[in-house]
Amino acid sequence: MTIKRVSKIISLIIFSYTLQACSGLMFYPDKALVRTPAKLGLAYQDVQLEARDGLKIYGWLLPAQGELKGSIYFLHGNAQNISTHVQNVAWLPQHGYQVFLIDYRGFGRSDGAPRLPEVFWDIEAGFNWLLGHADHKPIFLLGQSIGASLGIYFAATNPKAKQHLAGIVSDSAFSSYFEIVRHVSASNWLSWPFQYPAAAMMDYPYNPIDVIADIAPVPLLLAHGSQDSIVPFSQGQKLYQAARQPKIMVQSEAGHDESFHLQNNRLSLLNFLQQHHLAQKGRPNPIAEPEADLSRKL
C-alpha cells in the first residue's frame, strides 16, 4: 500500500471522527434522570405531550411561588436532559414565574431520537400546551446554548409564538450551524484541516442569524459570556447586530450557559420580564392560527 493511499485512509478516518463529533455537538441526550425538582426543594408537575408526528414528549411544570406573574418556557442545551438543566431556572419560581421545561425527543423520558427539523415539533407541542396553562399571564421563552438557537428560530418562524410571546431570552446562542461546527472542528488539531468540509456537511437551514430580525416587535434579551469557550462571544454579537429593536445585550465575564449564575444578570432578566409584561386577554384563539412549516427534511 502506497504512502499516498495510507494518507487518504487516515484522512477519511479523521474526517469521520470529525463528523461524529459534530453530531454529538448538535444533540447528546441522556435517558437517565439524575434528580427531580423536589430534590431542589421545588414543587413540580409531570407533563406528557404529543408532538405532531405522534411521539410522546415529557416535561416538568414548576409552579410559581405566590402570585403568578407569568410563565417561562425553558429550552435546554444539547446534552443530558431536563434533570441536569433544571437548576438553571430553579430560582425563577420564587420570583413569581412558573417554569415549563421539556425534553426534546430522545432526551430523558421523551420518545424517539433527536434530529432536525422534528425537534421543532417538540418545541411547538410544549408551547401549545403552555398557552392553555398560562392563566392569561405573559409567556416568555428562555433558551440556553442550542436551546437558545432553536428558540430564536422557533419564535421567528412560528406565527403562534410571535403572537403570544411577551419576550424572548437567549443565553449563549450560536449564530449558525456552519459557524459553530467550524469553530468546534478548528478547536481540535485532528479535525482542524476538515473544519470547512465538516461545517458544510452540518450546515442546517435553521440558522438564528437568518431570522432573528423577524422576531421584532417581540422584545429580545441576548445574554452571552465573554469567557464562553463553547460558543464564542462573537457569535452573540453577530446575533445582536442582526436583531431589530426592541433588543438588549447582557454581557458578562461568564462562561457557557453561565450568564444567569450571576446575580447582576438575574436582576437584568427580572427587570426585562417586568418591563415587558404584555396583556394576553383579547388575543385570537391559538387553535385557529396557522402552524409554521417546518416539514423540510435534511
C-alpha positions as a LaTeX table, in Angstrom:
\begin{tabular}{lrrr}
\hline
Residue & $x$ (\AA) & $y$ (\AA) & $z$ (\AA) \\
\hline
Met1 & 0.00 & 0.00 & 0.00 \\
Thr2 & 1.44 & 3.34 & $-1.03$ \\
Ile3 & 2.07 & 6.20 & 1.41 \\
Lys4 & $-0.43$ & 8.31 & $-0.57$ \\
Arg5 & $-3.16$ & 5.68 & $-0.12$ \\
Val6 & $-2.44$ & 5.33 & 3.60 \\
Ser7 & $-2.65$ & 9.10 & 3.93 \\
Lys8 & $-6.06$ & 9.11 & 2.26 \\
Ile9 & $-7.37$ & 6.37 & 4.56 \\
Ile10 & $-6.12$ & 8.21 & 7.64 \\
Ser11 & $-7.73$ & 11.41 & 6.37 \\
Leu12 & $-11.06$ & 9.63 & 5.89 \\
Ile13 & $-10.87$ & 8.19 & 9.43 \\
Ile14 & $-10.16$ & 11.62 & 10.88 \\
Phe15 & $-12.92$ & 13.19 & 8.79 \\
Ser16 & $-15.36$ & 10.52 & 10.01 \\
Tyr17 & $-14.33$ & 11.27 & 13.59 \\
Thr18 & $-14.93$ & 14.96 & 12.93 \\
Leu19 & $-18.46$ & 14.35 & 11.70 \\
Gln20 & $-19.24$ & 12.17 & 14.70 \\
Ala21 & $-18.00$ & 14.94 & 16.98 \\
Cys22 & $-20.18$ & 17.46 & 15.15 \\
Ser23 & $-23.23$ & 15.24 & 15.50 \\
Gly24 & $-22.51$ & 14.99 & 19.21 \\
Leu25 & $-22.36$ & 18.77 & 19.31 \\
Met26 & $-25.88$ & 19.02 & 17.94 \\
Phe27 & $-27.61$ & 16.57 & 20.29 \\
Tyr28 & $-26.16$ & 14.39 & 23.03 \\
Pro29 & $-29.13$ & 13.03 & 25.00 \\
Asp30 & $-29.14$ & 11.06 & 28.22 \\
Lys31 & $-32.15$ & 8.94 & 29.21 \\
Ala32 & $-31.38$ & 8.76 & 32.94 \\
Leu33 & $-32.92$ & 11.42 & 35.19 \\
Val34 & $-30.37$ & 12.30 & 37.88 \\
Arg35 & $-32.70$ & 14.43 & 40.02 \\
Thr36 & $-36.21$ & 15.80 & 40.23 \\
Pro37 & $-37.18$ & 19.36 & 41.15 \\
Ala38 & $-38.21$ & 18.00 & 44.56 \\
Lys39 & $-34.54$ & 17.46 & 45.36 \\
Leu40 & $-34.09$ & 21.21 & 44.86 \\
Gly41 & $-37.00$ & 21.94 & 47.17 \\
Leu42 & $-39.39$ & 22.73 & 44.34 \\
Ala43 & $-42.94$ & 21.57 & 43.72 \\
Tyr44 & $-43.48$ & 20.22 & 40.20 \\
Gln45 & $-45.93$ & 18.52 & 37.89 \\
Asp46 & $-45.11$ & 15.82 & 35.33 \\
Val47 & $-46.44$ & 16.71 & 31.89 \\
Gln48 & $-46.87$ & 14.40 & 28.92 \\
Leu49 & $-47.33$ & 15.87 & 25.44 \\
Glu50 & $-47.73$ & 14.58 & 21.91 \\
Ala51 & $-45.79$ & 16.09 & 19.01 \\
Arg52 & $-47.45$ & 16.49 & 15.63 \\
Asp53 & $-45.95$ & 13.16 & 14.47 \\
Gly54 & $-47.39$ & 11.33 & 17.50 \\
Leu55 & $-44.22$ & 11.00 & 19.57 \\
Lys56 & $-44.61$ & 11.32 & 23.34 \\
Ile57 & $-42.72$ & 14.26 & 24.83 \\
Tyr58 & $-42.26$ & 14.78 & 28.56 \\
Gly59 & $-41.65$ & 17.82 & 30.69 \\
Trp60 & $-41.99$ & 19.43 & 34.11 \\
Leu61 & $-44.03$ & 22.39 & 35.24 \\
Leu62 & $-42.57$ & 24.26 & 38.20 \\
Pro63 & $-45.41$ & 26.31 & 39.78 \\
Ala64 & $-44.79$ & 29.91 & 40.77 \\
Gln65 & $-44.44$ & 30.65 & 44.46 \\
Gly66 & $-47.02$ & 33.22 & 45.49 \\
Glu67 & $-48.98$ & 35.24 & 42.93 \\
Leu68 & $-48.35$ & 34.18 & 39.33 \\
Lys69 & $-46.67$ & 36.92 & 37.30 \\
Gly70 & $-46.03$ & 34.94 & 34.13 \\
Ser71 & $-44.65$ & 31.78 & 32.54 \\
Ile72 & $-41.15$ & 30.88 & 31.39 \\
Tyr73 & $-40.85$ & 28.31 & 28.61 \\
Phe74 & $-37.34$ & 26.88 & 29.03 \\
Leu75 & $-35.39$ & 25.13 & 26.26 \\
His76 & $-32.23$ & 23.44 & 27.48 \\
Gly77 & $-28.89$ & 22.76 & 25.81 \\
Asn78 & $-27.76$ & 19.88 & 23.64 \\
Ala79 & $-26.67$ & 17.38 & 26.31 \\
Gln80 & $-28.22$ & 15.20 & 29.03 \\
Asn81 & $-31.85$ & 16.18 & 29.87 \\
Ile82 & $-34.07$ & 18.45 & 31.96 \\
Ser83 & $-32.89$ & 16.85 & 35.20 \\
Thr84 & $-29.40$ & 18.29 & 34.69 \\
His85 & $-30.60$ & 21.68 & 33.45 \\
Val86 & $-33.41$ & 22.39 & 35.91 \\
Gln87 & $-31.05$ & 24.11 & 38.35 \\
Asn88 & $-30.54$ & 26.88 & 35.76 \\
Val89 & $-34.16$ & 28.02 & 36.20 \\
Ala90 & $-34.87$ & 26.77 & 39.74 \\
Trp91 & $-34.52$ & 30.35 & 41.05 \\
Leu92 & $-37.39$ & 31.76 & 38.97 \\
Pro93 & $-40.48$ & 30.32 & 40.77 \\
Gln94 & $-39.63$ & 32.26 & 43.94 \\
His95 & $-39.96$ & 35.45 & 41.89 \\
Gly96 & $-43.50$ & 34.61 & 40.79 \\
Tyr97 & $-42.83$ & 32.83 & 37.48 \\
Gln98 & $-43.91$ & 29.31 & 36.68 \\
Val99 & $-41.36$ & 27.45 & 34.55 \\
Phe100 & $-42.16$ & 24.83 & 31.95 \\
Leu101 & $-39.31$ & 22.59 & 30.76 \\
Ile102 & $-39.48$ & 19.92 & 28.09 \\
Asp103 & $-37.10$ & 17.23 & 26.96 \\
Tyr104 & $-36.69$ & 17.07 & 23.20 \\
Arg105 & $-37.29$ & 13.71 & 21.55 \\
Gly106 & $-34.69$ & 11.17 & 22.66 \\
Phe107 & $-33.86$ & 13.09 & 25.85 \\
Gly108 & $-34.93$ & 11.84 & 29.28 \\
Arg109 & $-38.32$ & 10.14 & 29.15 \\
Ser110 & $-39.24$ & 11.54 & 25.71 \\
Asp111 & $-39.62$ & 9.03 & 22.88 \\
Gly112 & $-37.71$ & 8.88 & 19.62 \\
Ala113 & $-34.31$ & 10.23 & 18.61 \\
Pro114 & $-33.37$ & 13.90 & 18.28 \\
Arg115 & $-32.97$ & 15.38 & 14.84 \\
Leu116 & $-33.93$ & 18.47 & 12.89 \\
Pro117 & $-36.49$ & 19.66 & 11.95 \\
Glu118 & $-38.56$ & 17.30 & 14.14 \\
Val119 & $-37.21$ & 18.83 & 17.35 \\
Phe120 & $-39.16$ & 21.97 & 16.43 \\
Trp121 & $-42.33$ & 19.87 & 16.62 \\
Asp122 & $-41.48$ & 19.07 & 20.24 \\
Ile123 & $-40.95$ & 22.76 & 20.99 \\
Glu124 & $-44.22$ & 23.57 & 19.26 \\
Ala125 & $-46.10$ & 20.94 & 21.30 \\
Gly126 & $-44.72$ & 22.32 & 24.55 \\
Phe127 & $-45.59$ & 25.89 & 23.61 \\
Asn128 & $-49.14$ & 24.94 & 22.64 \\
Trp129 & $-49.58$ & 23.20 & 26.00 \\
Leu130 & $-48.27$ & 26.20 & 27.90 \\
Leu131 & $-50.70$ & 28.51 & 26.09 \\
Gly132 & $-53.51$ & 26.62 & 27.79 \\
His133 & $-51.89$ & 26.74 & 31.24 \\
Ala134 & $-50.62$ & 30.33 & 31.46 \\
Asp135 & $-53.71$ & 31.75 & 33.22 \\
His136 & $-53.80$ & 34.70 & 30.78 \\
Lys137 & $-50.43$ & 35.90 & 32.08 \\
Pro138 & $-47.44$ & 36.75 & 29.83 \\
Ile139 & $-45.31$ & 33.95 & 28.41 \\
Phe140 & $-41.56$ & 34.30 & 27.89 \\
Leu141 & $-39.22$ & 31.92 & 26.08 \\
Leu142 & $-35.81$ & 31.29 & 27.69 \\
Gly143 & $-33.28$ & 29.17 & 25.83 \\
Gln144 & $-29.68$ & 28.22 & 26.57 \\
Ser145 & $-27.00$ & 27.13 & 24.09 \\
Ile146 & $-28.63$ & 25.11 & 21.31 \\
Gly147 & $-31.95$ & 25.67 & 23.10 \\
Ala148 & $-31.42$ & 29.40 & 22.63 \\
Ser149 & $-30.65$ & 28.96 & 18.93 \\
Leu150 & $-33.66$ & 26.68 & 18.46 \\
Gly151 & $-35.80$ & 29.13 & 20.43 \\
Ile152 & $-34.82$ & 32.08 & 18.26 \\
Tyr153 & $-35.69$ & 30.19 & 15.09 \\
Phe154 & $-38.97$ & 28.91 & 16.55 \\
Ala155 & $-40.03$ & 32.34 & 17.81 \\
Ala156 & $-39.22$ & 33.99 & 14.48 \\
Thr157 & $-40.97$ & 31.45 & 12.25 \\
Asn158 & $-43.95$ & 30.18 & 14.25 \\
Pro159 & $-46.96$ & 32.54 & 13.90 \\
Lys160 & $-48.46$ & 31.41 & 17.20 \\
Ala161 & $-45.22$ & 32.14 & 19.05 \\
Lys162 & $-44.90$ & 35.60 & 17.54 \\
Gln163 & $-48.50$ & 36.32 & 18.50 \\
His164 & $-48.34$ & 35.19 & 22.12 \\
Leu165 & $-44.78$ & 35.61 & 23.37 \\
Ala166 & $-44.20$ & 38.61 & 25.61 \\
Gly167 & $-40.42$ & 38.34 & 25.24 \\
Ile168 & $-37.53$ & 36.09 & 24.25 \\
Val169 & $-34.39$ & 35.48 & 26.30 \\
Ser170 & $-31.34$ & 33.86 & 24.72 \\
Asp171 & $-28.27$ & 32.70 & 26.64 \\
Ser172 & $-25.16$ & 31.54 & 24.77 \\
Ala173 & $-26.82$ & 31.07 & 21.37 \\
Phe174 & $-24.75$ & 30.34 & 18.28 \\
Ser175 & $-25.37$ & 32.33 & 15.13 \\
Ser176 & $-25.40$ & 29.47 & 12.61 \\
Tyr177 & $-24.75$ & 25.74 & 12.46 \\
Phe178 & $-21.95$ & 26.25 & 9.96 \\
Glu179 & $-20.11$ & 28.65 & 12.27 \\
Ile180 & $-20.45$ & 26.56 & 15.43 \\
Val181 & $-19.37$ & 23.32 & 13.72 \\
Arg182 & $-16.42$ & 25.09 & 12.11 \\
His183 & $-15.44$ & 26.54 & 15.50 \\
Val184 & $-15.58$ & 23.15 & 17.24 \\
Ser185 & $-13.66$ & 21.45 & 14.42 \\
Ala186 & $-10.99$ & 24.16 & 14.48 \\
Ser187 & $-10.52$ & 23.65 & 18.22 \\
Asn188 & $-9.02$ & 20.17 & 17.76 \\
Trp189 & $-5.76$ & 19.60 & 15.88 \\
Leu190 & $-7.07$ & 16.33 & 14.43 \\
Ser191 & $-10.17$ & 17.92 & 12.94 \\
Trp192 & $-8.70$ & 21.34 & 12.16 \\
Pro193 & $-7.89$ & 20.50 & 8.49 \\
Phe194 & $-11.51$ & 19.43 & 7.95 \\
Gln195 & $-13.28$ & 22.33 & 9.65 \\
Tyr196 & $-14.84$ & 23.70 & 6.46 \\
Pro197 & $-15.95$ & 20.36 & 4.91 \\
Ala198 & $-17.38$ & 19.29 & 8.27 \\
Ala199 & $-19.20$ & 22.59 & 8.68 \\
Ala200 & $-20.59$ & 22.34 & 5.16 \\
Met201 & $-21.97$ & 18.85 & 5.85 \\
Met202 & $-23.63$ & 20.03 & 9.08 \\
Asp203 & $-24.96$ & 23.30 & 7.67 \\
Tyr204 & $-28.62$ & 23.06 & 8.67 \\
Pro205 & $-31.02$ & 25.66 & 7.24 \\
Tyr206 & $-32.43$ & 26.73 & 10.61 \\
Asn207 & $-29.92$ & 29.43 & 11.44 \\
Pro208 & $-30.83$ & 32.06 & 14.07 \\
Ile209 & $-28.82$ & 34.71 & 12.21 \\
Asp210 & $-31.10$ & 34.38 & 9.17 \\
Val211 & $-34.36$ & 35.02 & 11.03 \\
Ile212 & $-33.60$ & 36.90 & 14.24 \\
Ala213 & $-34.67$ & 40.21 & 12.70 \\
Asp214 & $-38.16$ & 38.73 & 12.21 \\
Ile215 & $-38.65$ & 38.40 & 15.98 \\
Ala216 & $-39.39$ & 42.13 & 16.24 \\
Pro217 & $-41.55$ & 43.66 & 17.62 \\
Val218 & $-41.34$ & 40.94 & 20.32 \\
Pro219 & $-38.72$ & 42.17 & 22.85 \\
Leu220 & $-35.41$ & 40.29 & 22.84 \\
Leu221 & $-32.73$ & 39.89 & 25.51 \\
Leu222 & $-29.46$ & 38.34 & 24.36 \\
Ala223 & $-27.05$ & 37.22 & 27.10 \\
His224 & $-23.58$ & 35.91 & 26.35 \\
Gly225 & $-20.46$ & 35.42 & 28.44 \\
Ser226 & $-17.16$ & 36.82 & 27.20 \\
Gln227 & $-15.45$ & 33.71 & 28.62 \\
Asp228 & $-17.62$ & 31.27 & 26.67 \\
Ser229 & $-15.25$ & 28.66 & 25.22 \\
Ile230 & $-18.03$ & 26.62 & 23.58 \\
Val231 & $-19.87$ & 29.33 & 21.64 \\
Pro232 & $-17.63$ & 32.34 & 21.03 \\
Phe233 & $-18.91$ & 35.68 & 22.28 \\
Ser234 & $-18.52$ & 37.00 & 18.73 \\
Gln235 & $-21.46$ & 34.84 & 17.64 \\
Gly236 & $-23.66$ & 36.50 & 20.25 \\
Gln237 & $-22.52$ & 39.88 & 18.95 \\
Lys238 & $-23.47$ & 38.90 & 15.40 \\
Leu239 & $-26.96$ & 37.94 & 16.58 \\
Tyr240 & $-27.39$ & 41.22 & 18.42 \\
Gln241 & $-26.30$ & 43.22 & 15.38 \\
Ala242 & $-28.72$ & 41.32 & 13.13 \\
Ala243 & $-31.69$ & 41.69 & 15.52 \\
Arg244 & $-34.03$ & 44.67 & 15.41 \\
Gln245 & $-35.36$ & 46.76 & 18.26 \\
Pro246 & $-36.56$ & 46.26 & 20.92 \\
Lys247 & $-33.41$ & 44.40 & 21.98 \\
Ile248 & $-30.89$ & 44.39 & 24.78 \\
Met249 & $-27.49$ & 42.73 & 25.17 \\
Val250 & $-26.32$ & 41.45 & 28.56 \\
Gln251 & $-22.57$ & 40.88 & 28.52 \\
Ser252 & $-20.59$ & 39.49 & 31.45 \\
Glu253 & $-17.43$ & 37.54 & 32.18 \\
Ala254 & $-19.40$ & 34.31 & 32.38 \\
Gly255 & $-18.70$ & 31.03 & 30.65 \\
His256 & $-21.04$ & 28.92 & 28.55 \\
Asp257 & $-24.62$ & 28.82 & 29.87 \\
Glu258 & $-23.49$ & 30.69 & 32.98 \\
Ser259 & $-24.98$ & 34.14 & 32.38 \\
Phe260 & $-27.75$ & 33.72 & 34.93 \\
His261 & $-25.48$ & 32.23 & 37.56 \\
Leu262 & $-24.51$ & 35.85 & 38.25 \\
Gln263 & $-26.77$ & 37.94 & 40.46 \\
Asn264 & $-26.48$ & 41.09 & 38.33 \\
Asn265 & $-27.59$ & 39.17 & 35.25 \\
Arg266 & $-30.51$ & 37.66 & 37.16 \\
Leu267 & $-31.62$ & 41.16 & 38.08 \\
Ser268 & $-31.33$ & 42.21 & 34.43 \\
Leu269 & $-33.55$ & 39.28 & 33.44 \\
Leu270 & $-36.14$ & 40.05 & 36.13 \\
Asn271 & $-36.20$ & 43.70 & 35.02 \\
Phe272 & $-36.71$ & 42.57 & 31.43 \\
Leu273 & $-39.60$ & 40.32 & 32.42 \\
Gln274 & $-41.21$ & 43.05 & 34.49 \\
Gln275 & $-40.82$ & 45.64 & 31.74 \\
His276 & $-42.38$ & 43.51 & 29.04 \\
His277 & $-45.41$ & 42.08 & 30.78 \\
Leu278 & $-47.94$ & 42.14 & 27.97 \\
Ala279 & $-51.67$ & 41.60 & 28.36 \\
Gln280 & $-52.77$ & 38.23 & 26.99 \\
Lys281 & $-56.50$ & 38.96 & 27.07 \\
Gly282 & $-58.29$ & 39.57 & 23.83 \\
Arg283 & $-55.78$ & 37.75 & 21.67 \\
Pro284 & $-57.02$ & 35.38 & 18.94 \\
Asn285 & $-57.75$ & 31.77 & 19.78 \\
Pro286 & $-54.41$ & 29.99 & 19.19 \\
Ile287 & $-56.16$ & 26.90 & 17.81 \\
Ala288 & $-57.33$ & 28.93 & 14.81 \\
Glu289 & $-53.87$ & 30.25 & 13.92 \\
Pro290 & $-51.69$ & 28.67 & 11.19 \\
Glu291 & $-48.76$ & 26.45 & 12.08 \\
Ala292 & $-45.24$ & 27.11 & 10.86 \\
Asp293 & $-43.99$ & 24.91 & 8.03 \\
Leu294 & $-41.02$ & 23.05 & 9.48 \\
Ser295 & $-41.56$ & 19.91 & 7.45 \\
Arg296 & $-38.46$ & 20.17 & 5.26 \\
Lys297 & $-36.24$ & 17.13 & 5.78 \\
Leu298 & $-32.47$ & 17.22 & 5.95 \\
\hline
\end{tabular}
